[in-house]
PDB file of C-alpha atoms in Angstrom:
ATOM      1  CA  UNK A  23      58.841  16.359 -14.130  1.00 44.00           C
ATOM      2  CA  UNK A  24      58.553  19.694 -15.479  1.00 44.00           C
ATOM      3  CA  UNK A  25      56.348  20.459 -18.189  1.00 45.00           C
ATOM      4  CA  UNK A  26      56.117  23.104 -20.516  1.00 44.00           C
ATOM      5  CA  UNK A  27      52.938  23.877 -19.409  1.00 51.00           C
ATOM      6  CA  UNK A  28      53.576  25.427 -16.487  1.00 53.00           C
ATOM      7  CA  UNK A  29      56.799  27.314 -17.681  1.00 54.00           C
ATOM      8  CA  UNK A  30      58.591  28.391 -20.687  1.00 71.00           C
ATOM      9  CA  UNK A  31      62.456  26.811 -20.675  1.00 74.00           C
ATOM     10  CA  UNK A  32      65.074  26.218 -22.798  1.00 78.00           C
ATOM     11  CA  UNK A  33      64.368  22.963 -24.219  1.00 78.00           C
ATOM     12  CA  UNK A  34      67.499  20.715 -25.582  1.00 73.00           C
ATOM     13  CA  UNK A  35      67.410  17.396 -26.384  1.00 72.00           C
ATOM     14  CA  UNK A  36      70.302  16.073 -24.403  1.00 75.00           C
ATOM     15  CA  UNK A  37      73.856  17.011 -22.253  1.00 77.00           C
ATOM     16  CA  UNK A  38      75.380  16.733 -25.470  1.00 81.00           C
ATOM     17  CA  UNK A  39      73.864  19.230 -26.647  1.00 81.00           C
ATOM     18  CA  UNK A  40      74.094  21.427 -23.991  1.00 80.00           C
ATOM     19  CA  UNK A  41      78.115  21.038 -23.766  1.00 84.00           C
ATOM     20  CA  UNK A  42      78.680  21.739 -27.139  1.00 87.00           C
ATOM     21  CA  UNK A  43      76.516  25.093 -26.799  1.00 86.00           C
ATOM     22  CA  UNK A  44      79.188  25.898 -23.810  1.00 86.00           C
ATOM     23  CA  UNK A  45      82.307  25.231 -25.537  1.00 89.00           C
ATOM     24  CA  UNK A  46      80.822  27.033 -28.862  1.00 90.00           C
ATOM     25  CA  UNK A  47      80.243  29.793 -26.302  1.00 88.00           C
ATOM     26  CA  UNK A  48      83.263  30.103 -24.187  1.00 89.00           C
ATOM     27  CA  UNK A  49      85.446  29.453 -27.426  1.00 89.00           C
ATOM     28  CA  UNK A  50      84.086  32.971 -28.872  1.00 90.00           C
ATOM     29  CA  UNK A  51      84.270  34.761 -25.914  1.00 87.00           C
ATOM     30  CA  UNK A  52      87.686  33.539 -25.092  1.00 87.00           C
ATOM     31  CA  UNK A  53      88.390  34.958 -28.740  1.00 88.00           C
ATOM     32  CA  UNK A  54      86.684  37.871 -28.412  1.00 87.00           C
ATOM     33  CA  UNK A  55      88.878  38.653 -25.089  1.00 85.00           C
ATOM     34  CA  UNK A  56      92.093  37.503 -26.609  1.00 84.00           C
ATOM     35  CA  UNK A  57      91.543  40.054 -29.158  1.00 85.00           C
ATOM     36  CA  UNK A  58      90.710  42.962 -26.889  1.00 83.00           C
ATOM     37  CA  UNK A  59      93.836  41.872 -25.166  1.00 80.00           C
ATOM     38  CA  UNK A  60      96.239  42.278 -28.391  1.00 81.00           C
ATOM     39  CA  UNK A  61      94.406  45.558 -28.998  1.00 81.00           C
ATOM     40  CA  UNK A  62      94.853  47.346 -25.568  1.00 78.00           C
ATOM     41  CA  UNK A  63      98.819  45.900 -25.456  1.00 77.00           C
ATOM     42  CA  UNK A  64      98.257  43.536 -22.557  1.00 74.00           C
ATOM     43  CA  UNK A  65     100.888  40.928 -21.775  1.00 67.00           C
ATOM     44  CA  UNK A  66     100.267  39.177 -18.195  1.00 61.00           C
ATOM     45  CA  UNK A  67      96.585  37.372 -18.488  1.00 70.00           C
ATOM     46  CA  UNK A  68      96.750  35.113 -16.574  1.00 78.00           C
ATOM     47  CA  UNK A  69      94.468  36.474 -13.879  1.00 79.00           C
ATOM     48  CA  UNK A  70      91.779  38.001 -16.865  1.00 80.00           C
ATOM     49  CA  UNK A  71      91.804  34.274 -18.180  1.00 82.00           C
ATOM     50  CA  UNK A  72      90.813  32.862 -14.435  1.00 85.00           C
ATOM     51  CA  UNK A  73      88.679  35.783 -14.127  1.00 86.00           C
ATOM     52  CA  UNK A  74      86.758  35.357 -17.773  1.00 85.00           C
ATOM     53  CA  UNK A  75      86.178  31.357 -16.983  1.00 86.00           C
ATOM     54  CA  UNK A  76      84.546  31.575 -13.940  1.00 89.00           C
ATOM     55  CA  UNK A  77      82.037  34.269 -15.479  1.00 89.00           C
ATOM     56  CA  UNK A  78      81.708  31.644 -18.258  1.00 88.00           C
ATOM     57  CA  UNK A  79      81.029  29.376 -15.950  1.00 88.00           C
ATOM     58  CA  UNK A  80      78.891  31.655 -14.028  1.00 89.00           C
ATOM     59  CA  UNK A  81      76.248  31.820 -16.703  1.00 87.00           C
ATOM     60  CA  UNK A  82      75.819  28.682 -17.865  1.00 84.00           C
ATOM     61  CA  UNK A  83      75.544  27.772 -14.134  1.00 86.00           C
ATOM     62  CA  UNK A  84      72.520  30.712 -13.922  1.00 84.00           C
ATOM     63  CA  UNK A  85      70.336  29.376 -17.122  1.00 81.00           C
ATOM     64  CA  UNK A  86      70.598  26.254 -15.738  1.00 80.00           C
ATOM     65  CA  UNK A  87      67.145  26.614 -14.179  1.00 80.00           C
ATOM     66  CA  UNK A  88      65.590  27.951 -17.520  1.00 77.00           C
ATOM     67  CA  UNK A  89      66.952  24.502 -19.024  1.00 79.00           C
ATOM     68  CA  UNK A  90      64.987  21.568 -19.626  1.00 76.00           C
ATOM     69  CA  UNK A  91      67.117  18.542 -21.342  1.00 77.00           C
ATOM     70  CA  UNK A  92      64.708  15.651 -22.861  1.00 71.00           C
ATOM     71  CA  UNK A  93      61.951  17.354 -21.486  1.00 70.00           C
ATOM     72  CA  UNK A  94      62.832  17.135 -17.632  1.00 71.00           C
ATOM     73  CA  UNK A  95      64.130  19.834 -15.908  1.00 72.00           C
ATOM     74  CA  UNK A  96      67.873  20.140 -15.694  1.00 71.00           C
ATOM     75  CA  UNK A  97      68.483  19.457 -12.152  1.00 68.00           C
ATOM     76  CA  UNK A  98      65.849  16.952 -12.308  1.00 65.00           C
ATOM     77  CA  UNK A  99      67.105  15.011 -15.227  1.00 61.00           C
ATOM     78  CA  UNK A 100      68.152  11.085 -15.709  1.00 56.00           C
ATOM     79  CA  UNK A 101      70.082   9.758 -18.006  1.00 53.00           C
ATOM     80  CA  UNK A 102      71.579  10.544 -21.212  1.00 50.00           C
ATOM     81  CA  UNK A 103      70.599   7.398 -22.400  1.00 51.00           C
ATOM     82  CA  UNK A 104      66.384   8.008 -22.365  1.00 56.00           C
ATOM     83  CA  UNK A 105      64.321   8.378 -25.241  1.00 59.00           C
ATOM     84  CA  UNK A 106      64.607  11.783 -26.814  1.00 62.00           C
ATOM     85  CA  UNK A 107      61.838  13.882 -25.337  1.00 62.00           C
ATOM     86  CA  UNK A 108      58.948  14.387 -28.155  1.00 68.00           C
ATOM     87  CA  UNK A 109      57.908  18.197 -28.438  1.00 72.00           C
ATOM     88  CA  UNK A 110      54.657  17.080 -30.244  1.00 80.00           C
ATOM     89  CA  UNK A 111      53.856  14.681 -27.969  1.00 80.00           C
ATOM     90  CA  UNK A 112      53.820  16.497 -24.945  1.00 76.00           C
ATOM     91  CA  UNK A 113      51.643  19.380 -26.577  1.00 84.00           C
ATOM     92  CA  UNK A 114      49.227  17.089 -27.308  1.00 86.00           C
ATOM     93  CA  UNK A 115      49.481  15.495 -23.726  1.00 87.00           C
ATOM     94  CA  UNK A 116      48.299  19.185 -22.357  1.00 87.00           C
ATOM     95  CA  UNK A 117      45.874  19.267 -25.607  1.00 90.00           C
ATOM     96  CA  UNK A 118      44.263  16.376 -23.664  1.00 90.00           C
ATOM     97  CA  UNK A 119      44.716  17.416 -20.140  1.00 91.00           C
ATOM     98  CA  UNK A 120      43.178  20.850 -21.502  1.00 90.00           C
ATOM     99  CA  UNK A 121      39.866  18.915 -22.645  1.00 92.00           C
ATOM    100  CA  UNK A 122      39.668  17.307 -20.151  1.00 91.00           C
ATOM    101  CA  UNK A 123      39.527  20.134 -17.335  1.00 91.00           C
ATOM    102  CA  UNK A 124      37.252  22.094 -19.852  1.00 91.00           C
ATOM    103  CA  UNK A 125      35.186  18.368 -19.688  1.00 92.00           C
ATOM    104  CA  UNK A 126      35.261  18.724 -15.728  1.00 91.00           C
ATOM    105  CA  UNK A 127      33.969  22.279 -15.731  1.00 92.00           C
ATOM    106  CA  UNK A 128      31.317  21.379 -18.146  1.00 92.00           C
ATOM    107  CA  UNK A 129      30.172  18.006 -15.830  1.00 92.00           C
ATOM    108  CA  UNK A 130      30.120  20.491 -12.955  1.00 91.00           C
ATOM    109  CA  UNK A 131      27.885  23.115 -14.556  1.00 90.00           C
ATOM    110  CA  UNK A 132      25.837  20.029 -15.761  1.00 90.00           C
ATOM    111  CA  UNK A 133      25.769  18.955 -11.781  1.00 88.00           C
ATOM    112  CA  UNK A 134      24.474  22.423 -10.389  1.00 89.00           C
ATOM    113  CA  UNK A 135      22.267  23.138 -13.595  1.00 87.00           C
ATOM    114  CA  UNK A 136      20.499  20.458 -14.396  1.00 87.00           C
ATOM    115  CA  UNK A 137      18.810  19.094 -11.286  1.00 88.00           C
ATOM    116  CA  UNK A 138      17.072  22.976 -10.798  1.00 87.00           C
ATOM    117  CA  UNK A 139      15.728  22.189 -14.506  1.00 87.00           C
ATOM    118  CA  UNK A 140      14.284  18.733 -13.769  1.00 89.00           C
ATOM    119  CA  UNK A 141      12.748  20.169 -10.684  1.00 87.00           C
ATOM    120  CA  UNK A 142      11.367  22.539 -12.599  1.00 88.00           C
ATOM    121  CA  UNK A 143      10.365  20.220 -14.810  1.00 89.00           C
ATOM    122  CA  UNK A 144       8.661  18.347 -12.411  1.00 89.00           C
ATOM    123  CA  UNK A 145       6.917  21.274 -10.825  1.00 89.00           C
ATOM    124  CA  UNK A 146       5.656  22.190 -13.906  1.00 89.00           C
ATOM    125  CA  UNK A 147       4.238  19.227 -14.606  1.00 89.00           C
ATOM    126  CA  UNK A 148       2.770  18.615 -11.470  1.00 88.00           C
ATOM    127  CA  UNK A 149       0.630  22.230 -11.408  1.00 88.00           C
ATOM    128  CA  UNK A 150      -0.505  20.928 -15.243  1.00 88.00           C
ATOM    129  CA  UNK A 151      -1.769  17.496 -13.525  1.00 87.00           C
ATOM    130  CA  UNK A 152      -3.711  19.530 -10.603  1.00 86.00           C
ATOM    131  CA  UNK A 153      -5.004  21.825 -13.744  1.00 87.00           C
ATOM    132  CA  UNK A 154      -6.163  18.815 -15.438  1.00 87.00           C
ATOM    133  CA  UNK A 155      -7.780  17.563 -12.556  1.00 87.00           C
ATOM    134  CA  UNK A 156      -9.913  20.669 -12.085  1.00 87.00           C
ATOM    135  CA  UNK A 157     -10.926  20.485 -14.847  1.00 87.00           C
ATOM    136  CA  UNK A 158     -11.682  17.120 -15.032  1.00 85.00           C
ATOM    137  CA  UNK A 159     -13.489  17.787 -12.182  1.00 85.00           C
ATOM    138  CA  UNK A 160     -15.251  20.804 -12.979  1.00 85.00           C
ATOM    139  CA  UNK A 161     -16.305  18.766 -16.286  1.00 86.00           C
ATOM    140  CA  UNK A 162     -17.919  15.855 -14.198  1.00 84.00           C
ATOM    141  CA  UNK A 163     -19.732  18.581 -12.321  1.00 82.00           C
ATOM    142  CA  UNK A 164     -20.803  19.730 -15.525  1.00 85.00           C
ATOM    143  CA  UNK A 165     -21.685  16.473 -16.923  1.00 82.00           C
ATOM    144  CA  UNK A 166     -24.505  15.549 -14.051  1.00 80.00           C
ATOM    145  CA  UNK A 167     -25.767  19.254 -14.140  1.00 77.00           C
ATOM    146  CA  UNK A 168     -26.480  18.374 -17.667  1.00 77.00           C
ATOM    147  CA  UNK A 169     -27.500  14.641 -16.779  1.00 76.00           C
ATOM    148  CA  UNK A 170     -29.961  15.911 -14.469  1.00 76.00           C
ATOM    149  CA  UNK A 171     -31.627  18.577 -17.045  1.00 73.00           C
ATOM    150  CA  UNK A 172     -32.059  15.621 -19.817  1.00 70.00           C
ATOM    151  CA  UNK A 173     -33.711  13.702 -16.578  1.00 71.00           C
ATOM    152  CA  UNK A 174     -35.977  16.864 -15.515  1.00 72.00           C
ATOM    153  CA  UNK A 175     -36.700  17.379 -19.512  1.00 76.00           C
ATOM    154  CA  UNK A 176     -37.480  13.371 -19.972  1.00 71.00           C
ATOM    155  CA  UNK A 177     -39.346  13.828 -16.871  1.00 71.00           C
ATOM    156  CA  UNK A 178     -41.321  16.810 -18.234  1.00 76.00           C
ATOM    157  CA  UNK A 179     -41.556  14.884 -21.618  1.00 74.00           C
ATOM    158  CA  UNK A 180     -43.186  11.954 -20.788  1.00 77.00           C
ATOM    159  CA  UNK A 181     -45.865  14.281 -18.710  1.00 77.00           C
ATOM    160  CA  UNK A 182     -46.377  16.260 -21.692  1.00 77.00           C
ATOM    161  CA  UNK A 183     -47.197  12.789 -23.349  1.00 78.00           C
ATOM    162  CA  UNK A 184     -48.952  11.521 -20.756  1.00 80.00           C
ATOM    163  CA  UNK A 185     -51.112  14.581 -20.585  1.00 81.00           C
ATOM    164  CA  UNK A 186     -51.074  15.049 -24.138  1.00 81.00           C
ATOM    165  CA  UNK A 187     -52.312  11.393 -24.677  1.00 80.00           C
ATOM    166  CA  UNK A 188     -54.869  11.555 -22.015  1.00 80.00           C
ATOM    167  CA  UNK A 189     -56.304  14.825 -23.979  1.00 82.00           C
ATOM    168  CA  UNK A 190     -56.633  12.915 -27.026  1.00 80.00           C
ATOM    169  CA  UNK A 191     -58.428   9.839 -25.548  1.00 81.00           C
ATOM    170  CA  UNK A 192     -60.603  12.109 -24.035  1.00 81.00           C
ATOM    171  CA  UNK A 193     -61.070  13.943 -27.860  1.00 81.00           C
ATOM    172  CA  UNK A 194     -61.569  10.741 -29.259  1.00 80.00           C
ATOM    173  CA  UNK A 195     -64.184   9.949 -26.358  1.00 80.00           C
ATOM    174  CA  UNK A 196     -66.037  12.901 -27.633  1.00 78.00           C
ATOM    175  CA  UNK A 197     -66.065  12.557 -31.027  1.00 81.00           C
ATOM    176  CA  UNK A 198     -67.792   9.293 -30.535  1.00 76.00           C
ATOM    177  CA  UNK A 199     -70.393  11.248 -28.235  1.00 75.00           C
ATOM    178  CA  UNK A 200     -70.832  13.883 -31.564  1.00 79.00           C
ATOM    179  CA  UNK A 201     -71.399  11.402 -33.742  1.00 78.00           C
ATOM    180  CA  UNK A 202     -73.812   9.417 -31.530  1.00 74.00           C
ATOM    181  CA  UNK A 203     -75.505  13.003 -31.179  1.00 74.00           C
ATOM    182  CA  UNK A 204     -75.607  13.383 -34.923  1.00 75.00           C
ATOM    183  CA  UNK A 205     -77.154   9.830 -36.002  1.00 78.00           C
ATOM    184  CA  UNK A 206     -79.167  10.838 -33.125  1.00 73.00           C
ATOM    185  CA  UNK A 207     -80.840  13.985 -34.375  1.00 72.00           C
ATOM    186  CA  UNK A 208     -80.892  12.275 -37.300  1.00 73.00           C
ATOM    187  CA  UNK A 209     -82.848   9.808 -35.736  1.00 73.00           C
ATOM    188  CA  UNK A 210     -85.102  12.336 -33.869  1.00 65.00           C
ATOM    189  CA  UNK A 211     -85.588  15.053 -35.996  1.00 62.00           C
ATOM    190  CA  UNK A 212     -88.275  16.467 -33.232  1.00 62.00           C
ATOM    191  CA  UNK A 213     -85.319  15.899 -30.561  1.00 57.00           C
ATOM    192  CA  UNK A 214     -83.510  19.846 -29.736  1.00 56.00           C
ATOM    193  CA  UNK A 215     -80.137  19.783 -28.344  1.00 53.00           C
ATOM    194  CA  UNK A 216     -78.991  21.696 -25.668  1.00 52.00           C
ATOM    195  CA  UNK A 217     -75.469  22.598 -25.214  1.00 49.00           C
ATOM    196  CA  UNK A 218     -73.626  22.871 -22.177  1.00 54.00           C
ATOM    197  CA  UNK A 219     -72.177  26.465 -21.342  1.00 48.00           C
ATOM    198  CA  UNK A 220     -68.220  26.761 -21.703  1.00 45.00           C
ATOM    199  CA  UNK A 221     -68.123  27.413 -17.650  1.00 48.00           C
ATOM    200  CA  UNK A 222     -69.531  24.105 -17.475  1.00 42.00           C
ATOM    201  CA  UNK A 223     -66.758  21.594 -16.713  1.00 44.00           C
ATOM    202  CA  UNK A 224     -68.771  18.890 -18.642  1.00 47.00           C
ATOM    203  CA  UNK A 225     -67.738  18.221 -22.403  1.00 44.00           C
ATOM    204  CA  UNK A 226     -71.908  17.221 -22.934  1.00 45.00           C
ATOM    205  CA  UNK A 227     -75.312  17.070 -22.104  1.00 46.00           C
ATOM    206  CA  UNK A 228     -77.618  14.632 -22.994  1.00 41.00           C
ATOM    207  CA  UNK A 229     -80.960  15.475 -25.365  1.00 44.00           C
ATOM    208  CA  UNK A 230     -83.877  15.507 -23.752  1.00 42.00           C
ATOM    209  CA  UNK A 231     -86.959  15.228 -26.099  1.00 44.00           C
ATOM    210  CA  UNK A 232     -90.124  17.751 -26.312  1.00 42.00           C
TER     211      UNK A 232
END
């Protein structure tokens, strides 16, 4: 079947239609000759009348092609008898067939687009996970540098208390001494005390009496 997408034909509706368009046709031109005839004082037409229906016959014969009757092609058509082809019908059949080639192309350009975007994609999003895990990595390291300072600090800490305490045992060690030297020369007031010089690595001397 031909369609009137793919040419541009004569469209008629049936062989009825087409005869009557050659008898309207070959009745004016026979006219038209019969007249030319009476004006030019011919008598014997006989051979012009043979002559004028075969050209008639002639043309319809040569836009038969270029005819399409019920929407089939003219030497591809059925019978009279179809349903009369529907103009609208068949524009909106090529409507459709229209979408859906401009649906194919778009599926296509889907096909080659879209699996370069999810690779992409997932290329992207791979080099993000090996970022994170540098610097997940880099925060770990960061996270025992920093354990290991608190430890050395503790460390240092509980020296500095260690020390710190010993120093004040050892303070309150001599403050007893003092004030058993006081209540001593209290005691004694003929006792003399001698103090130790600062070289000396001893924090006291005892009192020795006159």
């Amino acid at each position: 079947m031909a369609s009137s997408k793919e040419d541009f034909r004569v469209s008629i509706e049936s062989m009825n239609d087409w005869s009557h368009v050659k008898a309207n046709y070959a009745q004016a031109t026979r006219a038209d000759f019969e007249r030319e005839l009476a004006a030019a004082g011919l008598s014997n037409t006989n051979a012009l009348s043979q002559h004028l229906d075969h050209f008639i016959d002639q043309t319809f014969r040569l836009a038969q092609p270029n005819l399409r009757v019920n929407g089939q092609s003219f030497d591809e058509r059925g019978e009279d008898d179809i349903e009369p082809f529907d103009e609208t019908l068949d524009r909106h059949v090529w409507s459709l067939h229209d979408q859906r080639l401009g649906l194919h192309k778009t599926i296509a350009a889907i096909r080659r687009a879209e699996p370069l975007k999810i690779e992409k994609a997932m290329l992207n999003s791979l080099e993000q996970d090996h970022e994170l895990d540098a610097m997940e990595s880099a925060l770990e390291d960061i996270q025992e540098d920093f354990n290991m300072e608190v430890d050395d600090i503790h460390g240092t800490f509980e020296e500095g208390l260690q020390k710190t305490s010993a120093l004040a045992k050892e303070l309150s060690q001599v403050c007893v001494f003092l004030q058993f030297l006081f209540l001593l020369l209290n005691s004694h007031p003929s006792c003399s005390l001698y103090l130790p010089r600062p070289n000396v690595p001893s924090h006291s001397q005892y009192l020795l009496p006159h």
